[in-house]
PDB file of C-alpha atoms in Angstrom:
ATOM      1  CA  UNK A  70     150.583  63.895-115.417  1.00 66.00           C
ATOM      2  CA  UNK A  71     150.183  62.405-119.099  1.00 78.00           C
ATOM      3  CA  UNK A  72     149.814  64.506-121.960  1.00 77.00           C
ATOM      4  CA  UNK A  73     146.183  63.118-122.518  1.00 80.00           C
ATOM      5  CA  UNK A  74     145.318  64.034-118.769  1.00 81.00           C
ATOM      6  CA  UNK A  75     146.663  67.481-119.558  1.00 85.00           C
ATOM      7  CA  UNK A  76     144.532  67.814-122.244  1.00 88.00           C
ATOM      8  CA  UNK A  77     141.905  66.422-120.809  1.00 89.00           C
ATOM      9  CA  UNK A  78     142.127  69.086-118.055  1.00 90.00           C
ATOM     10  CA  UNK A  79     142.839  71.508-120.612  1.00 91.00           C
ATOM     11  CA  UNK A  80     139.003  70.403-122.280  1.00 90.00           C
ATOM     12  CA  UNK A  81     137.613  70.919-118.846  1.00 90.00           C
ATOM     13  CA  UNK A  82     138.812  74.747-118.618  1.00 91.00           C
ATOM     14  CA  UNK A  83     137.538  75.041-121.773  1.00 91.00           C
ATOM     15  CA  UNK A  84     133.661  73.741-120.544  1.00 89.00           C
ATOM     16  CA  UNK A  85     133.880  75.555-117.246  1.00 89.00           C
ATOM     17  CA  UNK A  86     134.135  78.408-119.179  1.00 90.00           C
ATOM     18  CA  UNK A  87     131.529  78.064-121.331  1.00 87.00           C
ATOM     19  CA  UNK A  88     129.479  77.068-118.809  1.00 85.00           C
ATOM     20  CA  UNK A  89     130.254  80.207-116.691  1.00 85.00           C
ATOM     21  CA  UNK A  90     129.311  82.507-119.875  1.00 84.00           C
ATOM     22  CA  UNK A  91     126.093  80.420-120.224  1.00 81.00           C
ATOM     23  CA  UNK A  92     127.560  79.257-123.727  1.00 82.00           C
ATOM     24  CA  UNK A  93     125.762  76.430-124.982  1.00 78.00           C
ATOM     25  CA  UNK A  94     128.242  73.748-125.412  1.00 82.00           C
ATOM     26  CA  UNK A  95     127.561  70.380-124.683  1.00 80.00           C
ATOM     27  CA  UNK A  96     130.162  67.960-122.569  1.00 83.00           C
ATOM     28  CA  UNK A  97     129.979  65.490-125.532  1.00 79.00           C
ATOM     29  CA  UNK A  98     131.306  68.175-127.949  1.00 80.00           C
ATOM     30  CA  UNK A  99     134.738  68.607-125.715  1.00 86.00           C
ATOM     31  CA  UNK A 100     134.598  64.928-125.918  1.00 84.00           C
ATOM     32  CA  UNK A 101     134.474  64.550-129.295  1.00 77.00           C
ATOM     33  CA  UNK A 102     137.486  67.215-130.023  1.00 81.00           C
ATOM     34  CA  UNK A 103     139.492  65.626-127.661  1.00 85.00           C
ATOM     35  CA  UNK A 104     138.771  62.046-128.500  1.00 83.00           C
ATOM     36  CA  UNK A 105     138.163  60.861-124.985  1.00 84.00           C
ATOM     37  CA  UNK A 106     134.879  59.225-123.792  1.00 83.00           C
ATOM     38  CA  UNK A 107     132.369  61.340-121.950  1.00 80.00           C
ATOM     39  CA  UNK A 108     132.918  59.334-118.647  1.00 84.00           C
ATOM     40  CA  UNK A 109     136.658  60.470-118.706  1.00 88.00           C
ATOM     41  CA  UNK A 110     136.104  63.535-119.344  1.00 88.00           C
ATOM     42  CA  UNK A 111     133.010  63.488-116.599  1.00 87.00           C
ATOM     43  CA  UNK A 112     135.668  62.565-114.151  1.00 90.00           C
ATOM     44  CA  UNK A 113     138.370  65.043-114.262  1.00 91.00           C
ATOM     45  CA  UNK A 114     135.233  67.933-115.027  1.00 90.00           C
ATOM     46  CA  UNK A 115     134.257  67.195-111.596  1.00 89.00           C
ATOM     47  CA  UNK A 116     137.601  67.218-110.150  1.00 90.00           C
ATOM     48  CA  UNK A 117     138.417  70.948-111.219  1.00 89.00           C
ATOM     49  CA  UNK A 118     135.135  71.626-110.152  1.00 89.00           C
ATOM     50  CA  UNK A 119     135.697  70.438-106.554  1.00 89.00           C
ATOM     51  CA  UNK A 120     139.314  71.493-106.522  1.00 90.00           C
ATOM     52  CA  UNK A 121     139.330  74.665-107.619  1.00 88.00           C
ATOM     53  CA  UNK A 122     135.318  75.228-105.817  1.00 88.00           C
ATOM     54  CA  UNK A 123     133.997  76.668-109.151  1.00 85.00           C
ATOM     55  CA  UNK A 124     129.919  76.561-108.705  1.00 82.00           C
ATOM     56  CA  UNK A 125     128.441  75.934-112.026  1.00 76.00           C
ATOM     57  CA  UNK A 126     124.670  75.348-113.011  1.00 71.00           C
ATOM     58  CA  UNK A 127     124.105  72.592-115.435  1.00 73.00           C
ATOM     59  CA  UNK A 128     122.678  74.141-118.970  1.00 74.00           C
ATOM     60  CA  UNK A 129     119.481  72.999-120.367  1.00 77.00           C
ATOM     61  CA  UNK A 130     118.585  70.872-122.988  1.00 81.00           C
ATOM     62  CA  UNK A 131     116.577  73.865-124.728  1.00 82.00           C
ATOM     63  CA  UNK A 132     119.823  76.129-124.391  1.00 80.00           C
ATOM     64  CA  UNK A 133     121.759  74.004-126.935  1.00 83.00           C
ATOM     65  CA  UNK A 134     119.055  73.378-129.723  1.00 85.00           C
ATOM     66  CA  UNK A 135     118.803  76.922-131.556  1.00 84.00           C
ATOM     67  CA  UNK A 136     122.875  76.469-131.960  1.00 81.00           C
ATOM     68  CA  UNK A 137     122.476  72.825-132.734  1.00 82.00           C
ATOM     69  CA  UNK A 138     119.918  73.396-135.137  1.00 84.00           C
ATOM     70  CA  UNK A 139     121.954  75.919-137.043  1.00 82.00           C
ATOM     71  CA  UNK A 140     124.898  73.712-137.639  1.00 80.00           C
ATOM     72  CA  UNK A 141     122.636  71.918-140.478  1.00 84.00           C
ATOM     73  CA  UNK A 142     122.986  73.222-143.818  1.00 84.00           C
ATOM     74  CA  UNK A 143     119.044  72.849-144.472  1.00 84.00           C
ATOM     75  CA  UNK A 144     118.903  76.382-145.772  1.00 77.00           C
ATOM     76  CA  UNK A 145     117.998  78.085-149.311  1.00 76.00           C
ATOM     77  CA  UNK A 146     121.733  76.169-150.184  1.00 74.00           C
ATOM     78  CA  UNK A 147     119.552  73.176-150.437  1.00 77.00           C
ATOM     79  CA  UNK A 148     117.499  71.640-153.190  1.00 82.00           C
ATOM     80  CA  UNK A 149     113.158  72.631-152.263  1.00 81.00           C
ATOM     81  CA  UNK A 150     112.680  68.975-150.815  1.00 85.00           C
ATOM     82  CA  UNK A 151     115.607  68.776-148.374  1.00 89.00           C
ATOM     83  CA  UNK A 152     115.803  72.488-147.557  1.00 88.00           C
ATOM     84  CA  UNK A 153     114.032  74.056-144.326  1.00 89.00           C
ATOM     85  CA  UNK A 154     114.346  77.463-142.507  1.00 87.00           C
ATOM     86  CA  UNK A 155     116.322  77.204-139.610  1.00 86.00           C
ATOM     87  CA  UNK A 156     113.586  78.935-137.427  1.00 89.00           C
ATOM     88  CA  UNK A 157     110.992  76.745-138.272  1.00 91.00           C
ATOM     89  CA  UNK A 158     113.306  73.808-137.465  1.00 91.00           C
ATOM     90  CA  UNK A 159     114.127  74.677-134.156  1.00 91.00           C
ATOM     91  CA  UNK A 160     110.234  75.279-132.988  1.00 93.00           C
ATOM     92  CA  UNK A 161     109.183  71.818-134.052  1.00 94.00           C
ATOM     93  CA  UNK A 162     112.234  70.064-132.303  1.00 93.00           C
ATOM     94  CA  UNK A 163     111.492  72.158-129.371  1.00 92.00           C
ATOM     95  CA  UNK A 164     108.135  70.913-129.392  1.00 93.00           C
ATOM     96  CA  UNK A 165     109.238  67.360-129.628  1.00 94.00           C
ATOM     97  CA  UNK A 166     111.681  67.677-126.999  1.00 92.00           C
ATOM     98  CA  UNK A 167     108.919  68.973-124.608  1.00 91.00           C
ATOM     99  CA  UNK A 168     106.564  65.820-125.934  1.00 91.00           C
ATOM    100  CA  UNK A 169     109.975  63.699-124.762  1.00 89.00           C
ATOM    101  CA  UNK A 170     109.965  65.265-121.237  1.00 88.00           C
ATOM    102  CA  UNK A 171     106.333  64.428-120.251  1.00 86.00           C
ATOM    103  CA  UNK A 172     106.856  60.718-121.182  1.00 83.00           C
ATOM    104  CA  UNK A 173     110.257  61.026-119.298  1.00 84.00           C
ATOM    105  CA  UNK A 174     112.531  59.960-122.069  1.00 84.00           C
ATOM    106  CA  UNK A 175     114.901  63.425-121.289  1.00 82.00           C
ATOM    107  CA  UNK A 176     115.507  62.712-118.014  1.00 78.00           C
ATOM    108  CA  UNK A 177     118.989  61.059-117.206  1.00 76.00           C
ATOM    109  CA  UNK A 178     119.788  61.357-121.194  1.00 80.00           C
ATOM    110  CA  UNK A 179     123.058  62.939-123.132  1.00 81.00           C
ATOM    111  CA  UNK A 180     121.418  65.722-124.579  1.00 83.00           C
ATOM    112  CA  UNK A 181     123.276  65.380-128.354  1.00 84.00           C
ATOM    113  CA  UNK A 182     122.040  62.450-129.184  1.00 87.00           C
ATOM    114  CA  UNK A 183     118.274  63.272-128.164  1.00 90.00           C
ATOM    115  CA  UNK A 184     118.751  66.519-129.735  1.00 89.00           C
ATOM    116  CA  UNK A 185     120.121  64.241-132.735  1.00 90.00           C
ATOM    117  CA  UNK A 186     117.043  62.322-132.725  1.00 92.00           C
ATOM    118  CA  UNK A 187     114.946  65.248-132.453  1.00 93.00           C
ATOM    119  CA  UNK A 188     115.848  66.967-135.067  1.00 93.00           C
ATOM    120  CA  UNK A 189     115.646  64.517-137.397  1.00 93.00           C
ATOM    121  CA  UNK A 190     112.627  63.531-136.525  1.00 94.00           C
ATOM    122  CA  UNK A 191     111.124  67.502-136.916  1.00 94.00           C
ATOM    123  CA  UNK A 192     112.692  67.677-140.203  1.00 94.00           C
ATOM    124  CA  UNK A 193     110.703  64.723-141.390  1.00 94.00           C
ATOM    125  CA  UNK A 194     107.614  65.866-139.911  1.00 94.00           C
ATOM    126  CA  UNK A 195     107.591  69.362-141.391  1.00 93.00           C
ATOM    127  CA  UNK A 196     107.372  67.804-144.971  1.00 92.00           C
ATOM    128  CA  UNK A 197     106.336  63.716-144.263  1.00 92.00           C
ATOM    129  CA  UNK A 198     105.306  62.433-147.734  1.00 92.00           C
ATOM    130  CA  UNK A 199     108.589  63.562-149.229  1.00 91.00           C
ATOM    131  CA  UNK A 200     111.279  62.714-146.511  1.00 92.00           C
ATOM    132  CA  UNK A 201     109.998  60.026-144.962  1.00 91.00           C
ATOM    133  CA  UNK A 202     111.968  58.254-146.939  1.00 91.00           C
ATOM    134  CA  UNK A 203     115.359  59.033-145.767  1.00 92.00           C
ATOM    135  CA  UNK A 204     116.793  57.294-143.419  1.00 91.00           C
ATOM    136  CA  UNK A 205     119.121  59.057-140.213  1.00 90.00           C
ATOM    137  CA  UNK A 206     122.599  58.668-142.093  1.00 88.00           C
ATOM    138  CA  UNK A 207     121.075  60.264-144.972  1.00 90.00           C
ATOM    139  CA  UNK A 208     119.588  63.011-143.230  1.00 91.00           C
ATOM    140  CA  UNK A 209     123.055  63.994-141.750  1.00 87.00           C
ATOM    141  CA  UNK A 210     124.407  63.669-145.131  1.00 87.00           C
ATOM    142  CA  UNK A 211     122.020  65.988-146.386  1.00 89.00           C
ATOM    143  CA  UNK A 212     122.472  68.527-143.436  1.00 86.00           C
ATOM    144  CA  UNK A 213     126.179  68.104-143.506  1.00 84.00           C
ATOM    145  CA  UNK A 214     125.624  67.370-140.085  1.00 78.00           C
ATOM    146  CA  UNK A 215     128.967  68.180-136.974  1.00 68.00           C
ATOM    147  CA  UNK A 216     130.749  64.416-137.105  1.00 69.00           C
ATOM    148  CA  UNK A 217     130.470  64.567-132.973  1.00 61.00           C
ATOM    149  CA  UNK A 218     127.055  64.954-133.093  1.00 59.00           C
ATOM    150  CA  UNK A 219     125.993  61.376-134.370  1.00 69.00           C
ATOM    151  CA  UNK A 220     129.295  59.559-135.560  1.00 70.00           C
ATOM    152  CA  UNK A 221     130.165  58.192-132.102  1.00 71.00           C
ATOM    153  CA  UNK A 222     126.859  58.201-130.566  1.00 77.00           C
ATOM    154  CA  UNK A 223     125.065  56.474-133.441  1.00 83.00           C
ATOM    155  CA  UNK A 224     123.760  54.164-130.937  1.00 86.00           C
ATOM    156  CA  UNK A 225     122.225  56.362-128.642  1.00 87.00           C
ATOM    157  CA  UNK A 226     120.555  58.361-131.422  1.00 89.00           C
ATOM    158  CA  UNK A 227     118.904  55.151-132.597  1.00 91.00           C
ATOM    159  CA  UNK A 228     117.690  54.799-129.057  1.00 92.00           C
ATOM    160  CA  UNK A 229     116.253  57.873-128.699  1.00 92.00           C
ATOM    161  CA  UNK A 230     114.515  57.516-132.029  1.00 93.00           C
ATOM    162  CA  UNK A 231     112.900  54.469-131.064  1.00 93.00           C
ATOM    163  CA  UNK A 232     111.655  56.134-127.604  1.00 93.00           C
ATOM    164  CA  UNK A 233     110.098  59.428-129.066  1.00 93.00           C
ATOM    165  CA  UNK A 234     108.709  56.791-132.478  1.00 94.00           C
ATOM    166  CA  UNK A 235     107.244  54.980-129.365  1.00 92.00           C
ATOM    167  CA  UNK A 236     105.714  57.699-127.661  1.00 91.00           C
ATOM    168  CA  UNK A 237     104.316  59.169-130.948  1.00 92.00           C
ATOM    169  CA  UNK A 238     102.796  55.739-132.435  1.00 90.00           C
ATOM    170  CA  UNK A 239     100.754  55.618-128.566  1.00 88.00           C
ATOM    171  CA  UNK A 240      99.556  58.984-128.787  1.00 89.00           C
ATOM    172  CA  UNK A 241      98.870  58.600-132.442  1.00 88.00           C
ATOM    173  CA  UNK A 242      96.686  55.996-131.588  1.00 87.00           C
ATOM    174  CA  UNK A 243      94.770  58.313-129.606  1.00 85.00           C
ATOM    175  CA  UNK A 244      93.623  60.545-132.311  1.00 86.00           C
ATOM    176  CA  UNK A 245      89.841  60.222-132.447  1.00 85.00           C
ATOM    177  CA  UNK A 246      89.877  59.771-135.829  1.00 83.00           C
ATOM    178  CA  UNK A 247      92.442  56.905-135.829  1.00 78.00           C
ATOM    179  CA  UNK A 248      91.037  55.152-132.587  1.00 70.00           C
ATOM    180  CA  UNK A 249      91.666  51.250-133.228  1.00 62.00           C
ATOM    181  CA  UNK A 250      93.954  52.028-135.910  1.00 71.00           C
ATOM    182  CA  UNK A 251      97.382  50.895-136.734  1.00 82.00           C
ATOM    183  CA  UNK A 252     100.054  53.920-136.237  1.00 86.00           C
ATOM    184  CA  UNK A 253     103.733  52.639-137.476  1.00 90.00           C
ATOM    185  CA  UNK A 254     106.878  54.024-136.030  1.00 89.00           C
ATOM    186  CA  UNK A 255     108.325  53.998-139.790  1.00 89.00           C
ATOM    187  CA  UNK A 256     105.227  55.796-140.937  1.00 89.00           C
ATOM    188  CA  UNK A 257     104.290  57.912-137.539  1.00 92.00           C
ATOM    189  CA  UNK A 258     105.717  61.275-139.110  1.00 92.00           C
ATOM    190  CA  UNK A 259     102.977  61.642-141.183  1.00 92.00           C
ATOM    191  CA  UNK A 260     101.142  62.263-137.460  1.00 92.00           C
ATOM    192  CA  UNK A 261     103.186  64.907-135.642  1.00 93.00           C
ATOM    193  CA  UNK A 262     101.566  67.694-136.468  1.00 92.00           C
ATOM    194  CA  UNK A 263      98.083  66.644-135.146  1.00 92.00           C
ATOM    195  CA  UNK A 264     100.078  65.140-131.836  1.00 91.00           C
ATOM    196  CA  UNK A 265     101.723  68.131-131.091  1.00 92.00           C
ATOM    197  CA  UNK A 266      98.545  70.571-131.845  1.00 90.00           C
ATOM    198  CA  UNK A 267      96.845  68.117-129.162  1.00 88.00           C
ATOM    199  CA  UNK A 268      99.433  67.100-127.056  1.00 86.00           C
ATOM    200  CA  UNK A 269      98.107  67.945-123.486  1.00 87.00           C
ATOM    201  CA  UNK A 270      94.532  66.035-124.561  1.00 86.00           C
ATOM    202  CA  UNK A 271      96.224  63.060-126.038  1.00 86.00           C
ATOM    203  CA  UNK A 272      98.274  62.765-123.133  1.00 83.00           C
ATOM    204  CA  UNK A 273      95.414  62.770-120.541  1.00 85.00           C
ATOM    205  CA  UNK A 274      93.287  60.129-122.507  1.00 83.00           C
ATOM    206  CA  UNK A 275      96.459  57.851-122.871  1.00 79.00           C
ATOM    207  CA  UNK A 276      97.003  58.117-119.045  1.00 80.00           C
ATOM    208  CA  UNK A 277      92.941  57.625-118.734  1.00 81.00           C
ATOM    209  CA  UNK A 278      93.470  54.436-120.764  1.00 77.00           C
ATOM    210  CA  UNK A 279      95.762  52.799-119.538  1.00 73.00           C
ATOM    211  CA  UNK A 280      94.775  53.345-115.682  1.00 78.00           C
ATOM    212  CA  UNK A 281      91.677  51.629-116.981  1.00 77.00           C
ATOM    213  CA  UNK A 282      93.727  48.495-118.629  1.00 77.00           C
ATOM    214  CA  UNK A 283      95.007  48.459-114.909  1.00 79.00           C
ATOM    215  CA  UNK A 284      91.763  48.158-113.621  1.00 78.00           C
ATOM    216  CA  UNK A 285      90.605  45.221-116.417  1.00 78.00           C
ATOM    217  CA  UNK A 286      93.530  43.099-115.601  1.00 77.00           C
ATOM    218  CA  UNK A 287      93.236  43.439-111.898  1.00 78.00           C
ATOM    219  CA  UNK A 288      89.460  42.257-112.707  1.00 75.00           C
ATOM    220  CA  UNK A 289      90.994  39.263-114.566  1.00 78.00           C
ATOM    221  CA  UNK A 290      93.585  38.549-111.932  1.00 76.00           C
ATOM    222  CA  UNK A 291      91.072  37.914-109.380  1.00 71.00           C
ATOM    223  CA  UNK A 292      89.035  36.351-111.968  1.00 74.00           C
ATOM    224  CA  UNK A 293      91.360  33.831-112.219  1.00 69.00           C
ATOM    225  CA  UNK A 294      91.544  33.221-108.799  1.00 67.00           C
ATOM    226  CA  UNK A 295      88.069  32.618-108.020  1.00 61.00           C
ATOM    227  CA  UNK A 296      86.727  30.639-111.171  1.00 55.00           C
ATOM    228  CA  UNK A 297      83.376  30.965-109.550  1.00 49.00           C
ATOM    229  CA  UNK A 298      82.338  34.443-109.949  1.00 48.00           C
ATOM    230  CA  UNK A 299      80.889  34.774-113.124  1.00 47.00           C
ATOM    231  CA  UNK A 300      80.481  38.665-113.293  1.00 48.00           C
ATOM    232  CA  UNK A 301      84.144  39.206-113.730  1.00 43.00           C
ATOM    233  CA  UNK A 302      84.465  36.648-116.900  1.00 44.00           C
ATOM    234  CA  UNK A 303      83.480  39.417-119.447  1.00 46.00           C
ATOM    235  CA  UNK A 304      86.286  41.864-118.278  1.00 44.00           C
ATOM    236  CA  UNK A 305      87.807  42.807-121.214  1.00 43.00           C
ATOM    237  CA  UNK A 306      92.118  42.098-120.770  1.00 42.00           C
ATOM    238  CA  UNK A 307      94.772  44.837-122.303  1.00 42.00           C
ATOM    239  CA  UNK A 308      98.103  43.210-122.640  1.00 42.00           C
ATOM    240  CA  UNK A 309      99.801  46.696-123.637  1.00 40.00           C
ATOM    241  CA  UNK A 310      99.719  49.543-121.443  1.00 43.00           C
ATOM    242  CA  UNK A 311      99.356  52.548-123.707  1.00 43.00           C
ATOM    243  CA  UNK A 312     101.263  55.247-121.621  1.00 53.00           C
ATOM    244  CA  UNK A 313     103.910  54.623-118.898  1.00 50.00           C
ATOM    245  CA  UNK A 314     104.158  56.010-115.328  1.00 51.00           C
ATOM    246  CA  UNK A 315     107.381  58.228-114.324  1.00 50.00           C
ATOM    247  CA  UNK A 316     109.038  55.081-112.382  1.00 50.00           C
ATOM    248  CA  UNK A 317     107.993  52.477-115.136  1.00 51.00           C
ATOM    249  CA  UNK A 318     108.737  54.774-118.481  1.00 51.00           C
ATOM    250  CA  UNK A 319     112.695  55.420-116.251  1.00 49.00           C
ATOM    251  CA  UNK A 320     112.534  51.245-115.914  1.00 46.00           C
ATOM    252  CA  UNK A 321     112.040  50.560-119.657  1.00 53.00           C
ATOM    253  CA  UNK A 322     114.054  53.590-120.984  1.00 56.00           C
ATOM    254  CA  UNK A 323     117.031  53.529-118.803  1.00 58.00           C
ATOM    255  CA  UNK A 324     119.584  56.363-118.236  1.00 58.00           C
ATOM    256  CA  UNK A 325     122.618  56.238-120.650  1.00 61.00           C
ATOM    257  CA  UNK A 326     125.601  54.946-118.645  1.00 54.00           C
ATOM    258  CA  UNK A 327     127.605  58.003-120.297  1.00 48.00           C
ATOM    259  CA  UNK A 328     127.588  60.980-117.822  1.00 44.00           C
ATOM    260  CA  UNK A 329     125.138  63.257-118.715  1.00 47.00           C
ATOM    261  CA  UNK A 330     124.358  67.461-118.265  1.00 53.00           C
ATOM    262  CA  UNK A 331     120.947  67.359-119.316  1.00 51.00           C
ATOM    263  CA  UNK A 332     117.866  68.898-118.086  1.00 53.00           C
ATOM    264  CA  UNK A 333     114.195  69.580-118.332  1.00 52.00           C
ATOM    265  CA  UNK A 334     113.004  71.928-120.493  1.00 55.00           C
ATOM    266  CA  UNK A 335     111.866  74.762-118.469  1.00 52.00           C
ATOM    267  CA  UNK A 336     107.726  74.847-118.540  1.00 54.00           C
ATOM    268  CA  UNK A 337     107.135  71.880-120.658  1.00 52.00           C
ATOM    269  CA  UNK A 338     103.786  70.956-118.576  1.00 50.00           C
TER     270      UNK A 338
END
């Protein structure tokens, strides 16, 4: 056995062990320590596992964010505009991360780099006009944020920004008093508040919506196909589906090829 395999294995003791004390540490933090990719790591995990018959439940996404969340120096440390209480912090991201669950976007994810994303994203929110501003890399500047939770997943993080930016901007355009309006992902922060106060209504009128933008361009479809019948030529067409089904919203947002130990949020309905 190599000395990387051996510490590799070594990692692995370390994360069964958390795991069996309910410890909230993340696969991708072992990772990052030992400088081996998550799949490698994934690998010999399940190997001890097996071998040794060790029964361990996978942690939730929601068990890691108060700890993540207090790894950023965002405290009274900080200057007014950057600083925010820990506390306050976590129950926003926790509200996002329950937003990113009904539009399936946790599902088959690495939780750091969602938890990266929303974070970031909560941080903005809670004070918009000031810190919209700032872009990712700055905010983990600011925060002083743990190198392994965005250096070497940069990537994901910016595509799990784009999914919950995507999410927001359809729901934002659900608002009654921005219906027909233009809702930016650069500027959607400004928004979050209002989403998240009417999250279970917006959600239901986007899924209303876009069941009837079915329904229009099955109209046209058969339009189309029979030139003749004039009653259908007024259909009105959607090209964009405003909300996406569980196997569609899995299609366009697909699992990250890293192996994962993510899960719901427990009662995020």
């Amino acid at each position: 056995m190599t000395l990387t395999k051996k510490e590799i294995l070594g990692g692995c003791c370390v994360l069964s062990v958390c795991r069996q004390c309910n410890w909230p540490v993340a696969m991708g933090t072992i990772g990052y320590l030992l400088g081996v990719e998550n799949t490698t790591l994934g690998a010999v995990y399940r190997e001890l596992t097996k071998a040794l018959n060790i029964k361990i439940s996978t942690i939730g996404i929601m068990d890691m964010l108060e700890s993540f969340c207090y790894d950023f120096k965002l405290g009274p440390q900080q200057i007014e505009v950057f600083a925010e209480p820990p506390q306050r912090l976590v129950d926003r991201a926790s509200a996002l991360i329950e937003l990113a669950a009904d539009a399936w976007i946790v599902t088959g994810r690495q939780p750091l780099p969602l938890l990266m994303a929303a974070v970031y994203l909560a941080w903005q929110s809670l004070n918009p006009m000031v810190r919209m501003k700032y872009t990712f890399n700055k905010f983990c500047k600011i925060g002083q944020a743990p190198e392994q939770s965005w250096c070497r997943s940069r990537d994901s993080v910016v595509r799990r920004l784009k999914e919950l930016r995507d999410v927001l901007c359809k729901l934002g355009r659900e608002l009654p008093w921005l219906r027909g309006g233009e809702v930016e992902p650069n500027t959607v922060v400004k928004l979050v508040d209002d989403i998240l106060k009417n999250r279970k209504a917006l959600l239901m009128r986007a899924v209303r919506n876009y069941e009837q933008q079915l329904q229009n361009e099955t109209q046209t479809t058969e339009c189309d196909k029979e030139p003749s019948d004039s009653n259908c030529s007024d259909s009105p067409s959607s090209k964009t589906p405003e909300l996406l089904h569980a196997g569609q919203a899995e299609c366009e947002n697909p699992p990250d090829k890293e192996a994962t130990d993510c899960q719901l949020p427990p009662n995020h309905e």
